[in-house]
C-alpha positions as semicolon CSV with decimal commas, in nm:
position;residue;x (nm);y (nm);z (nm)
1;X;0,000;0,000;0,000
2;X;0,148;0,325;-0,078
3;X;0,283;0,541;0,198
4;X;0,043;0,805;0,182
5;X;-0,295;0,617;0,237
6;X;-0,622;0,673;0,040
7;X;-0,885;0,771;0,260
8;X;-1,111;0,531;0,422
9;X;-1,445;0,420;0,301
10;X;-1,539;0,294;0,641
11;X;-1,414;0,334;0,983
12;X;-1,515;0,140;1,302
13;X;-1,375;0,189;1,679
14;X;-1,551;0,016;1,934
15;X;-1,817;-0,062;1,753
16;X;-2,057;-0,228;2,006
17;X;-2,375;-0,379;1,858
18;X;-2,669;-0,586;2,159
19;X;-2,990;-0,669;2,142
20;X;-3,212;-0,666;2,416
21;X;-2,927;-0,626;2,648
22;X;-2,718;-0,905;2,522
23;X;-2,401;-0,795;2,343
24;X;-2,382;-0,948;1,987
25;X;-2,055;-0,757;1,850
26;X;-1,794;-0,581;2,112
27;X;-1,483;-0,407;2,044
28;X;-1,510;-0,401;1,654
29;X;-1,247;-0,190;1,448
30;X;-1,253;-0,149;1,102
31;X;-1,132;0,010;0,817
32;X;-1,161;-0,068;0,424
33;X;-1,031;0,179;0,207
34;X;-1,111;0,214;-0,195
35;X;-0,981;-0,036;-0,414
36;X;-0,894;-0,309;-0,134
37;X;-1,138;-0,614;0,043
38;X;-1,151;-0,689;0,342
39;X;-1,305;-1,017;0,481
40;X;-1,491;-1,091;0,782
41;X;-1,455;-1,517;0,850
42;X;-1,616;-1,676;1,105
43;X;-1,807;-1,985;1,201
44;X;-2,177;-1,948;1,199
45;X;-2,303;-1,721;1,500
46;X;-1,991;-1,542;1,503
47;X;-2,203;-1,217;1,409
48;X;-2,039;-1,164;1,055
49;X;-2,475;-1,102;0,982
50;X;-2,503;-0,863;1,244
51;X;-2,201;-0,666;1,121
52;X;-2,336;-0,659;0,768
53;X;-2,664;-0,499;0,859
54;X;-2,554;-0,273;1,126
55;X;-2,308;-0,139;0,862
56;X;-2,618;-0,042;0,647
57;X;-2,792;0,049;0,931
58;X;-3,036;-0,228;0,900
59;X;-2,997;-0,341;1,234
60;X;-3,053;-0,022;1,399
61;X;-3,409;-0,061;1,289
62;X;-3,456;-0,424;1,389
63;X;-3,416;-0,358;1,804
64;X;-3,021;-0,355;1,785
65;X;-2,862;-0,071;2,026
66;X;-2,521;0,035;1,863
67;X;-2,246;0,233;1,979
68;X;-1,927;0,308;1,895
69;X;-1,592;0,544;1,931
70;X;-1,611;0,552;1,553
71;X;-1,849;0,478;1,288
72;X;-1,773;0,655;0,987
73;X;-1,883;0,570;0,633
74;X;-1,743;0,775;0,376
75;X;-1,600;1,062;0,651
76;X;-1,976;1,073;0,730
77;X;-2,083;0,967;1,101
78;X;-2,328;0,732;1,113
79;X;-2,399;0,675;1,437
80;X;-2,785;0,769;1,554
81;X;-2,881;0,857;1,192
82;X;-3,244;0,837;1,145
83;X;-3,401;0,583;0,914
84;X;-3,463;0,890;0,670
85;X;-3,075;0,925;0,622
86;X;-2,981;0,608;0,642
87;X;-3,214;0,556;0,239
88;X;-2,988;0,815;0,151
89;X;-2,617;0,654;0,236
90;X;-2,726;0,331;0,099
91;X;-2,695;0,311;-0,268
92;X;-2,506;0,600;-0,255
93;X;-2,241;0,571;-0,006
94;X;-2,254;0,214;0,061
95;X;-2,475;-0,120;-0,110
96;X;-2,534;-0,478;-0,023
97;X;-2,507;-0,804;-0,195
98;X;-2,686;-1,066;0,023
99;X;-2,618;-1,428;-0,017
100;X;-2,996;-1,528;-0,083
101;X;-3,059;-1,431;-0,433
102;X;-3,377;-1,578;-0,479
103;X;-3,531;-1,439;-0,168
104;X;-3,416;-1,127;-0,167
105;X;-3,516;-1,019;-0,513
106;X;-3,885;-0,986;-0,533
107;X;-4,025;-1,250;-0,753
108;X;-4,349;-1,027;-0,883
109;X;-4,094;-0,745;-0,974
110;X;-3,911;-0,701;-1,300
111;X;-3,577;-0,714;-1,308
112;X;-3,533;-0,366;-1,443
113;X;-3,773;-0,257;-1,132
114;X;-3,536;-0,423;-0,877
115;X;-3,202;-0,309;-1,017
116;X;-3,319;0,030;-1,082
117;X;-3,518;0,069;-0,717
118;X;-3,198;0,306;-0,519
119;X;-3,187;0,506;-0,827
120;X;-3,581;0,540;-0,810
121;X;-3,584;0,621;-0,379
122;X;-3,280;0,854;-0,499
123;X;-3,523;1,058;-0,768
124;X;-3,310;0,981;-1,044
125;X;-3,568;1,033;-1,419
126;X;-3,708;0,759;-1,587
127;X;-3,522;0,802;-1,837
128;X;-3,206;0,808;-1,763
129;X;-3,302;0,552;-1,480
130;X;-3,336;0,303;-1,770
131;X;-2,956;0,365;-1,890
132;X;-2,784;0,301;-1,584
133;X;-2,952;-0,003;-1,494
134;X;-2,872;-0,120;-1,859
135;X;-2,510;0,005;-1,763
136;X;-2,502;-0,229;-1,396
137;X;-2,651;-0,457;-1,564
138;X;-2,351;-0,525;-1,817
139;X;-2,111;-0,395;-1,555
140;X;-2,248;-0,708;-1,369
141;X;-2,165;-0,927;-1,631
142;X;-2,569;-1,031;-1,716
143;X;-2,536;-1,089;-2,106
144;X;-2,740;-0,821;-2,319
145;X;-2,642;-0,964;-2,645
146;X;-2,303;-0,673;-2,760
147;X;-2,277;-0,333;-2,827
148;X;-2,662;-0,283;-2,978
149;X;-2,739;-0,420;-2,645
150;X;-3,036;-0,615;-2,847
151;X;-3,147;-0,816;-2,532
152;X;-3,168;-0,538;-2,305
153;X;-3,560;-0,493;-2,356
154;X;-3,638;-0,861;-2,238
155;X;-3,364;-0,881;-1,991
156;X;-3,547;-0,594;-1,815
157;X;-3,886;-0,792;-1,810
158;X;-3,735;-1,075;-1,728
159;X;-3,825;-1,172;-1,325
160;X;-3,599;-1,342;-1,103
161;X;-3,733;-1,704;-1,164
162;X;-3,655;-1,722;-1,505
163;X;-3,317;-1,648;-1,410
164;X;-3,048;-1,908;-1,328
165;X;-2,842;-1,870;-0,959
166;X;-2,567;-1,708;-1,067
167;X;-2,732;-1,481;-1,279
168;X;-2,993;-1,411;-1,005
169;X;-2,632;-1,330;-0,821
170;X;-2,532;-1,101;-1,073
171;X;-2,874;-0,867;-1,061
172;X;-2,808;-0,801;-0,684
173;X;-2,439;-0,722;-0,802
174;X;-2,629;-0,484;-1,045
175;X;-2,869;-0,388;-0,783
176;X;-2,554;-0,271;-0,534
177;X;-2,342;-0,071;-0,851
178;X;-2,644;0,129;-1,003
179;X;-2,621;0,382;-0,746
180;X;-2,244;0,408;-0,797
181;X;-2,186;0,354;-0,387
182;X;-1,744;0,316;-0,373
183;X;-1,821;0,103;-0,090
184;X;-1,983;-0,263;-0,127
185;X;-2,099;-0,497;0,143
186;X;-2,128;-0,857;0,047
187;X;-2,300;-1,050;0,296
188;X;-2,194;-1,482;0,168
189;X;-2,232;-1,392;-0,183
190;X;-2,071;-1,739;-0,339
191;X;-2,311;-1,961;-0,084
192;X;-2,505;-2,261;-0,293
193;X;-2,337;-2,129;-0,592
194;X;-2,123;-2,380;-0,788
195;X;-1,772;-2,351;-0,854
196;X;-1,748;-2,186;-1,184
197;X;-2,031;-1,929;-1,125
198;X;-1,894;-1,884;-0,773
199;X;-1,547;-1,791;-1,004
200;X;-1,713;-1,576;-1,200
201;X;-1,893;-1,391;-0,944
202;X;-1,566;-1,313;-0,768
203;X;-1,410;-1,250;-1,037
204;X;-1,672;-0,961;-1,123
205;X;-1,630;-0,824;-0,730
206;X;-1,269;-0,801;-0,808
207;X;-1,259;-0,645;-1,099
208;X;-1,506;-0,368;-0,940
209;X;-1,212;-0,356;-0,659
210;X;-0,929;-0,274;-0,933
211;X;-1,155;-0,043;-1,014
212;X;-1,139;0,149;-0,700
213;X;-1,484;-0,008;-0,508
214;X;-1,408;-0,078;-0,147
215;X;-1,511;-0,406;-0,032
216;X;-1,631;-0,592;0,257
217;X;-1,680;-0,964;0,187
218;X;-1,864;-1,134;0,466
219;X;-1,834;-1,533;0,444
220;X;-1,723;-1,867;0,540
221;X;-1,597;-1,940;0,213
222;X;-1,207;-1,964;0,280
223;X;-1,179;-2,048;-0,152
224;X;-1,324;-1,711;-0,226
225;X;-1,125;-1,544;0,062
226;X;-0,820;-1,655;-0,042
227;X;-0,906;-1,551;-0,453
228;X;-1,005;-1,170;-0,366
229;X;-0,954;-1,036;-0,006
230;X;-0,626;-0,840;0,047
231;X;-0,689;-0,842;0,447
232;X;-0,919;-1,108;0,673
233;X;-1,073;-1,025;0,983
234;X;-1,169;-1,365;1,197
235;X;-1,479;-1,294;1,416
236;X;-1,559;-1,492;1,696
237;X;-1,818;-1,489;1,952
238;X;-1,864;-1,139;1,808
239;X;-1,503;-1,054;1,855
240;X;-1,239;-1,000;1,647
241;X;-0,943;-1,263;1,749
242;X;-0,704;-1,223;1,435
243;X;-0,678;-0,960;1,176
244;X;-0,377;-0,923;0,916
245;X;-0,277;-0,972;0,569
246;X;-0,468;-1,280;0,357
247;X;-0,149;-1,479;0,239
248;X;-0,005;-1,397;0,643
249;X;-0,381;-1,507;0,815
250;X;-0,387;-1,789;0,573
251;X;-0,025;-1,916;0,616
252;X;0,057;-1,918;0,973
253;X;-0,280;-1,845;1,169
254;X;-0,174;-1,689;1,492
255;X;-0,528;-1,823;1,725
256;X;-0,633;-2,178;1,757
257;X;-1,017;-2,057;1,599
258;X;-0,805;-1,950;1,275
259;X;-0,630;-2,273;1,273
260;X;-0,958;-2,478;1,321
261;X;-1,092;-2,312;1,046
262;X;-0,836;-2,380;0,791
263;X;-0,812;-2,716;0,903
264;X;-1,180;-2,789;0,858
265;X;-1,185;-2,679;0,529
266;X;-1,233;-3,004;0,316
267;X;-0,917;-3,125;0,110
268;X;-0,767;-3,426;-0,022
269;X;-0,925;-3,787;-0,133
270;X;-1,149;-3,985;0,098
271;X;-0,924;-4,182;0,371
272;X;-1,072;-4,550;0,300
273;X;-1,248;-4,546;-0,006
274;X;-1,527;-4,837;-0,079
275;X;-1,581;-5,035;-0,352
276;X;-1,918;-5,091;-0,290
277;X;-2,174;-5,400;-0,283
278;X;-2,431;-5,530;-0,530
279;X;-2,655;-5,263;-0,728
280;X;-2,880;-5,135;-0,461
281;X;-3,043;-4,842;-0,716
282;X;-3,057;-4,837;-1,062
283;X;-3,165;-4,527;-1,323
284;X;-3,184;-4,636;-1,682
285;X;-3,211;-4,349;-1,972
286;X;-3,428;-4,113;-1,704
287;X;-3,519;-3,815;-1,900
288;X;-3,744;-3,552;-1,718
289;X;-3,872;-3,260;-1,891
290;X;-4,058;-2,902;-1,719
291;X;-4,273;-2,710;-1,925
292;X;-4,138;-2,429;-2,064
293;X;-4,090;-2,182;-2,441
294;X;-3,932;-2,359;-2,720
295;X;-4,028;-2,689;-2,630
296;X;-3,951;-2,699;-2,279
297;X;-3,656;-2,789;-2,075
298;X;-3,500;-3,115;-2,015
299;X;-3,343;-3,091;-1,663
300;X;-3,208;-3,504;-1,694
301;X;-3,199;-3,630;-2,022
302;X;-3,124;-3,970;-2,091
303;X;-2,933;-4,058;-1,787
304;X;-2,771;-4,383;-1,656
305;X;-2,719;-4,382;-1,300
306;X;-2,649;-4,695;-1,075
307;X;-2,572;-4,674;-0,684
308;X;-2,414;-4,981;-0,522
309;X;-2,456;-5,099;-0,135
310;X;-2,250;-4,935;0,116
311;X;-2,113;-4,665;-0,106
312;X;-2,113;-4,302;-0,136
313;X;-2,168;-4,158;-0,501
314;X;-2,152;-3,839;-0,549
315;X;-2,325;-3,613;-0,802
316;X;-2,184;-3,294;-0,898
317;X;-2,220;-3,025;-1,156
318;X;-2,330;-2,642;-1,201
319;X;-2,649;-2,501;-1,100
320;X;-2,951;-2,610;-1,315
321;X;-2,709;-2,902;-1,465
322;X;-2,993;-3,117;-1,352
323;X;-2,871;-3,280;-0,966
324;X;-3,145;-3,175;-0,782
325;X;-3,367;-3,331;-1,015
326;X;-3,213;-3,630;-1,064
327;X;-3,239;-3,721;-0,653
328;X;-3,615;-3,639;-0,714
329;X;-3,644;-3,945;-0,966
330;X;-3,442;-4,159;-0,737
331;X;-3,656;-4,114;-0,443
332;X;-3,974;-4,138;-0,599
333;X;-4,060;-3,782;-0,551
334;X;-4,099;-3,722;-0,930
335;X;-4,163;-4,005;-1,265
336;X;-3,908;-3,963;-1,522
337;X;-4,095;-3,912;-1,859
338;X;-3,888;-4,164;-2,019
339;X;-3,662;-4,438;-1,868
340;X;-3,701;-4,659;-1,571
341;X;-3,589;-4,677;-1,208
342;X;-3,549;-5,006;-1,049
343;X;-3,483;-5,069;-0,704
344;X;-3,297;-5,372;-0,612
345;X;-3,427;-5,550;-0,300
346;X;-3,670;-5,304;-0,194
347;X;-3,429;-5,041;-0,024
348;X;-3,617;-4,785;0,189
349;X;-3,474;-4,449;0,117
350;X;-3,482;-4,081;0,248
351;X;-3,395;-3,795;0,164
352;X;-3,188;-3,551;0,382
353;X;-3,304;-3,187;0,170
354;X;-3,067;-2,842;0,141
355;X;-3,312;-2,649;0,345
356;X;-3,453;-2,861;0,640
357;X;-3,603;-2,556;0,815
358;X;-3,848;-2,555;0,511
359;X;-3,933;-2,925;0,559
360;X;-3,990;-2,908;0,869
361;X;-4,363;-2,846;1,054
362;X;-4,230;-2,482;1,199
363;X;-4,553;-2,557;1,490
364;X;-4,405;-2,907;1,585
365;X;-4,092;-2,987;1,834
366;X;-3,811;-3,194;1,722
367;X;-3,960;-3,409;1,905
368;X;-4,245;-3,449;1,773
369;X;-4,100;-3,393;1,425
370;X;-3,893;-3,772;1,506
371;X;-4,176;-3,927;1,630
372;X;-4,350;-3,859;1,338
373;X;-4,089;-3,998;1,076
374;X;-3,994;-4,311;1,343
375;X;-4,034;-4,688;1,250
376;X;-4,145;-4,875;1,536
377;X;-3,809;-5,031;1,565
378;X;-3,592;-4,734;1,501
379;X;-3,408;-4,561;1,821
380;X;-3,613;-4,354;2,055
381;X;-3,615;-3,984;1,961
382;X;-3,336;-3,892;2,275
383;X;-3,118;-4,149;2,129
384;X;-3,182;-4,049;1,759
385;X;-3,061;-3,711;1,884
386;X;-2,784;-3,845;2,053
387;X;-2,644;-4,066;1,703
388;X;-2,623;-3,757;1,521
389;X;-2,426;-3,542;1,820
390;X;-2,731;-3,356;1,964
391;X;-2,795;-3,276;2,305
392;X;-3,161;-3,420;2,352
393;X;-3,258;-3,114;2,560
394;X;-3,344;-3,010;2,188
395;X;-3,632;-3,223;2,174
396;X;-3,866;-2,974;2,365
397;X;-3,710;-2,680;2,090
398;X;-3,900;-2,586;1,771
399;X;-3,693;-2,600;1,450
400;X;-3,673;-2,239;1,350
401;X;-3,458;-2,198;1,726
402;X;-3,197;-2,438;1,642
403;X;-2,879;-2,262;1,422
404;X;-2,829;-2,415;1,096
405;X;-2,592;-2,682;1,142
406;X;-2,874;-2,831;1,426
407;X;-3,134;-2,821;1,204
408;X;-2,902;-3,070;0,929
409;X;-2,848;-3,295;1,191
410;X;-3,232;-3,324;1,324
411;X;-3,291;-3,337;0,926
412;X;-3,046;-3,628;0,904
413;X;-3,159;-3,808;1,279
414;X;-3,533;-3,736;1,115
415;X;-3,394;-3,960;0,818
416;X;-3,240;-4,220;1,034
417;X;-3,574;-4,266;1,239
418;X;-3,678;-4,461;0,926
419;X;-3,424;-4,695;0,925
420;X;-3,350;-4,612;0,592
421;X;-3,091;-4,832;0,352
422;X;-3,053;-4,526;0,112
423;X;-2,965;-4,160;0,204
424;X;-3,055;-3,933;-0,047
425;X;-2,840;-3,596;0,032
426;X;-2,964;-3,279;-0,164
427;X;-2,652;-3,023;-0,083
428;X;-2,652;-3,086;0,310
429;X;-2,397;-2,856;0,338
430;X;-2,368;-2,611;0,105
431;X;-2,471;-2,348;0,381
432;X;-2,276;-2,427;0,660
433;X;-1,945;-2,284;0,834
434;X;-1,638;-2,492;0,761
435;X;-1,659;-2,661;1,088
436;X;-1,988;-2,712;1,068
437;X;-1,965;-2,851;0,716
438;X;-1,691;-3,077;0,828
439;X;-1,916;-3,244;1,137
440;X;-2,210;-3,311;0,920
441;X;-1,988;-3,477;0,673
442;X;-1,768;-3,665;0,936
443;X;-2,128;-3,810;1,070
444;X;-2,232;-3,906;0,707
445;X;-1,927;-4,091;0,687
446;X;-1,950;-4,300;1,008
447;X;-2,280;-4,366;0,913
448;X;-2,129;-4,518;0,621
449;X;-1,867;-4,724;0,797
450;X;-2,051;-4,839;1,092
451;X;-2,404;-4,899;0,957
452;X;-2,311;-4,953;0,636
453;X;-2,548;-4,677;0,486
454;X;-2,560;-4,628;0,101
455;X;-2,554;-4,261;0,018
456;X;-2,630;-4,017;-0,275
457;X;-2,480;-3,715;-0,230
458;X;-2,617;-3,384;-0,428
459;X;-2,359;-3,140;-0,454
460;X;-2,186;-2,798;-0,625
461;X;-1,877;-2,859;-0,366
462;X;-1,583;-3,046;-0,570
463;X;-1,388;-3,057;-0,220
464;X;-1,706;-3,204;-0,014
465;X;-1,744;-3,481;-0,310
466;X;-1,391;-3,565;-0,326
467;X;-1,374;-3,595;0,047
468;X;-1,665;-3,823;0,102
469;X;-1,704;-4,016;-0,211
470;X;-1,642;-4,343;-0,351
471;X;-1,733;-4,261;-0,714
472;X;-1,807;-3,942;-0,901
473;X;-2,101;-3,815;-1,155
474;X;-2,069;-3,509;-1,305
475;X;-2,366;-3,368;-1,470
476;X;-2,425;-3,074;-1,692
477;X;-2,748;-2,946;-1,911
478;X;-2,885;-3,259;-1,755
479;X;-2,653;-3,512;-1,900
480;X;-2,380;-3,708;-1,713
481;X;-2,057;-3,628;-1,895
482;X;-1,847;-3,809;-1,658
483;X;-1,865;-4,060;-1,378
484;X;-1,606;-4,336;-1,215
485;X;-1,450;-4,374;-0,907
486;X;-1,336;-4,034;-0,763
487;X;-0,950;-3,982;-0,777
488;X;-0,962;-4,123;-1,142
489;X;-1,195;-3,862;-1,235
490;X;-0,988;-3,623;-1,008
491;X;-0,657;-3,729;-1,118
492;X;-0,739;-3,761;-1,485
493;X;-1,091;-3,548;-1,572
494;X;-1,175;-3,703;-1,938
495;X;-1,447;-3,415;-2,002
496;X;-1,332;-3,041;-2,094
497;X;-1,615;-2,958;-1,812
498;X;-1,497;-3,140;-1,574
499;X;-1,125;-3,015;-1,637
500;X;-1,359;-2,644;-1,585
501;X;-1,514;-2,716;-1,264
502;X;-1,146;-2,879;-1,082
503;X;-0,904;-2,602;-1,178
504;X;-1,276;-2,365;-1,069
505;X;-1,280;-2,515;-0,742
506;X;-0,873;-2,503;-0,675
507;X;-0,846;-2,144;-0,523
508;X;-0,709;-2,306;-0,178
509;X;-0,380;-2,527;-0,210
510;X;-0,409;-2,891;-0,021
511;X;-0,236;-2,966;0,246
């Protein structure tokens, strides 16, 4: 950094953040300057959230009491602003990019409504309105079809379900430039994305930083850390408890928290790989098609797919390659249009979803939830609890009190209460901390080895497959392009797409 310092986008002393008199954040200090990022890591409840709102004074508004020494955005104290002031820093002093595309973009709204809405609050006309959101828009990397811009018309109609994940990622990208705010806030904006539109996405925030855009990247992504962030900040228990340079933090971690968090980032081969029994589960040229223009789509098309006893296979490919889909047909949930399943020796099977909160009765206990899902000569609900590493006090809680990482495992012990031969897992981890991630994962695997559990595993993660799987299929525009046992495919990718999504998902070296 040069000697005479650019001046700071954001500064924080002391920033102290509670709710209803329990402190969430303490001691925070801050500063990101144009043209740098700065990450905030943490496991889940560290408060990286909490920091992301209050910064756009989104908290303030929800109950939070803040204070501070210093809380500066753009030379500008923001400490006690009113709501009224606050609308007018964000957009143009400072924007967020949440990790939740598809919920936080309206899906009755256009997206030329949503990208345009700051400039809109802000006054800006019509019709120059229309221009810049064209201009975000291609900043953001959202194809409009060249210089003539020929798509721009129906990308601007278009509404967020007809738009694929990463794109969907891209609009709130778009959303965040339009107002031309130096300083962007993005709160996990790679989570449930797959690797090579989780590249491209960075890729896109770092440009805008060598640009001059200040950033704040908020995630427990280590990959994308270690692919954009100049500086990391580790939070825990709302704390800060390391803070330096990314290739120093990443390198030689000075506080056991860092260390466990590197460490529990998935890397390598599985340790005892398994050949795997007779053919348990067996797709044969499944082809499922969704209404749609020109014919439709075809999210599988003419797949083969068999899953042997006792193994783990994992499925992996981009978003809308057709995984999700595929698990749907193996568990019954949907009828291919073509093809058969057969199911060798009448397996019962289950499937363990992405998002077990909406699964999940939100008016029933977990509890009640296992009670529900038990065979009579499955493990009592306490003890179902206790196989998966939960306290059974949890029994008497309600699912939307449990963090995210709880909610897997009651998802998986809810699975387990049916004694199932087949686990059907639809991204189980995809939004979980690292050491989160890497208990849910370690369970799946003892499963595995001590019950002797078959297991599908759905997932964008090239790291979680390798770890946990026995053999490999990689999907795209609903076709498998690849499959065979996993360091083969690793080792020696036949498919130019699967050569893509390796070197995509390599930002972190292996141990």
């Amino acid at each position: 950094m040069n000697a005479q310092l650019p001046p700071t986008l954001l500064a924080l002393r002391d920033l102290r953040v509670a709710i209803r008199g329990t402190e969430v954040l303490r001691g925070i200090d801050l500063d990101v300057a144009p043209g740098e990022c700065l990450a905030i890591v943490g496991e889940s409840g560290a408060g990286k959230s909490v920091l992301a709102r209050t910064i756009l004074g989104l908290s303030q508004r929800e109950g939070f009491q803040v204070e501070a020494d210093t809380f500066e955005i753009g030379h500008r104290s923001a400490l006690g602003l009113p709501e009224r002031s606050w609308r007018t820093l964000r957009g143009r002093s400072v924007s967020l990019v949440l990790q939740d595309a598809l919920q936080s973009l309206d899906p009755l709204r256009t997206i030329g409504a949503e990208v345009g809405e700051t400039l809109a609050i802000h006054g800006v006309p019509r019709a120059e309105r229309r221009s810049r959101v064209l201009d975000a828009l291609d900043a953001a990397g959202l194809p409009l079809g060249g210089p003539e811009r020929p798509e721009a018309a129906a990308r601007l109609r278009q509404r967020p379900g007809d738009l694929s994940g990463g794109m969907r990622q891209r609009a709130l990208i778009a959303s965040a430039i339009v107002g031309g705010a130096p300083l962007i806030v993005a709160d996990e904006p790679t989570t449930a994305l797959d690797a090579t539109t989780a590249v491209r996405v960075l890729d896109l925030l770092g440009r805008l930083r060598s640009e001059g855009t200040g950033l704040l990247l908020i995630t427990h992504d280590l990959a994308a850390v270690s692919r954009i962030a100049d500086r990391v900040a580790v939070l825990d228990g709302g704390r800060i408890i390391e803070h330096g340079p990314a290739a120093r933090v990443f390198e030689a971690p000075s506080h056991p928290v860092t260390r466990a968090l590197l460490a529990a980032v998935p890397r390598g081969p599985k340790p005892e790989p398994s050949s795997g029994g007779a053919t348990v589960l067996e797709g044969i040229g499944l082809t499922r098609r969704y209404p749609g223009p020109g014919g439709g789509i075809r999210a599988v098309d003419d797949v083969d797919v068999t899953v042997r006893d006792g193994e783990v296979l994992g499925v992996v490919g981009e978003s809308g390659s057709g995984k999700s889909t595929l698990a749907r047909l193996l568990i019954g949930l949907e009828r291919p249009d073509a093809g058969t399943i057969a199911r060798h020796g009448d397996p019962r099977i289950r499937l363990i979803p992405q998002d077990p909160l909406g699964a999940f009765d939100p008016r029933h206990t977990v509890g009640r939830i296992l009670r529900h899902a038990r065979r009579d000569d499955a493990l009592s609900p306490g003890e179902l609890l206790a196989r998966v590493g939960l306290d059974p006090v949890l029994l008497r809680r309600r699912p939307a009190s449990l963090s995210g990482g709880q909610r897997q495992r009651v998802a998986l012990a809810r699975a387990l209460a049916a004694r199932p031969d087949v686990l059907v897992c639809d991204e189980p981890v995809s939004a979980l901390d690292v050491t989160t991630q890497a208990g849910i994962l370690e369970l799946l695997l003892d499963l595995q080895r001590r019950e002797g559990l078959t297991i599908v595993l759905i997932s964008h993660d090239l790291a979680v497959v390798r770890r946990v799987s026995d053999r490999v299929a990689v999907m795209r525009h609903g076709r498998v392009v690849e499959h065979g046992a996993t360091e083969q495919v690793f080792a020696d990718p036949q498919h130019a797409f699967t050569r893509e999504l390796i070197a995509a998902g390599a930002a972190l070296p292996a141990d």
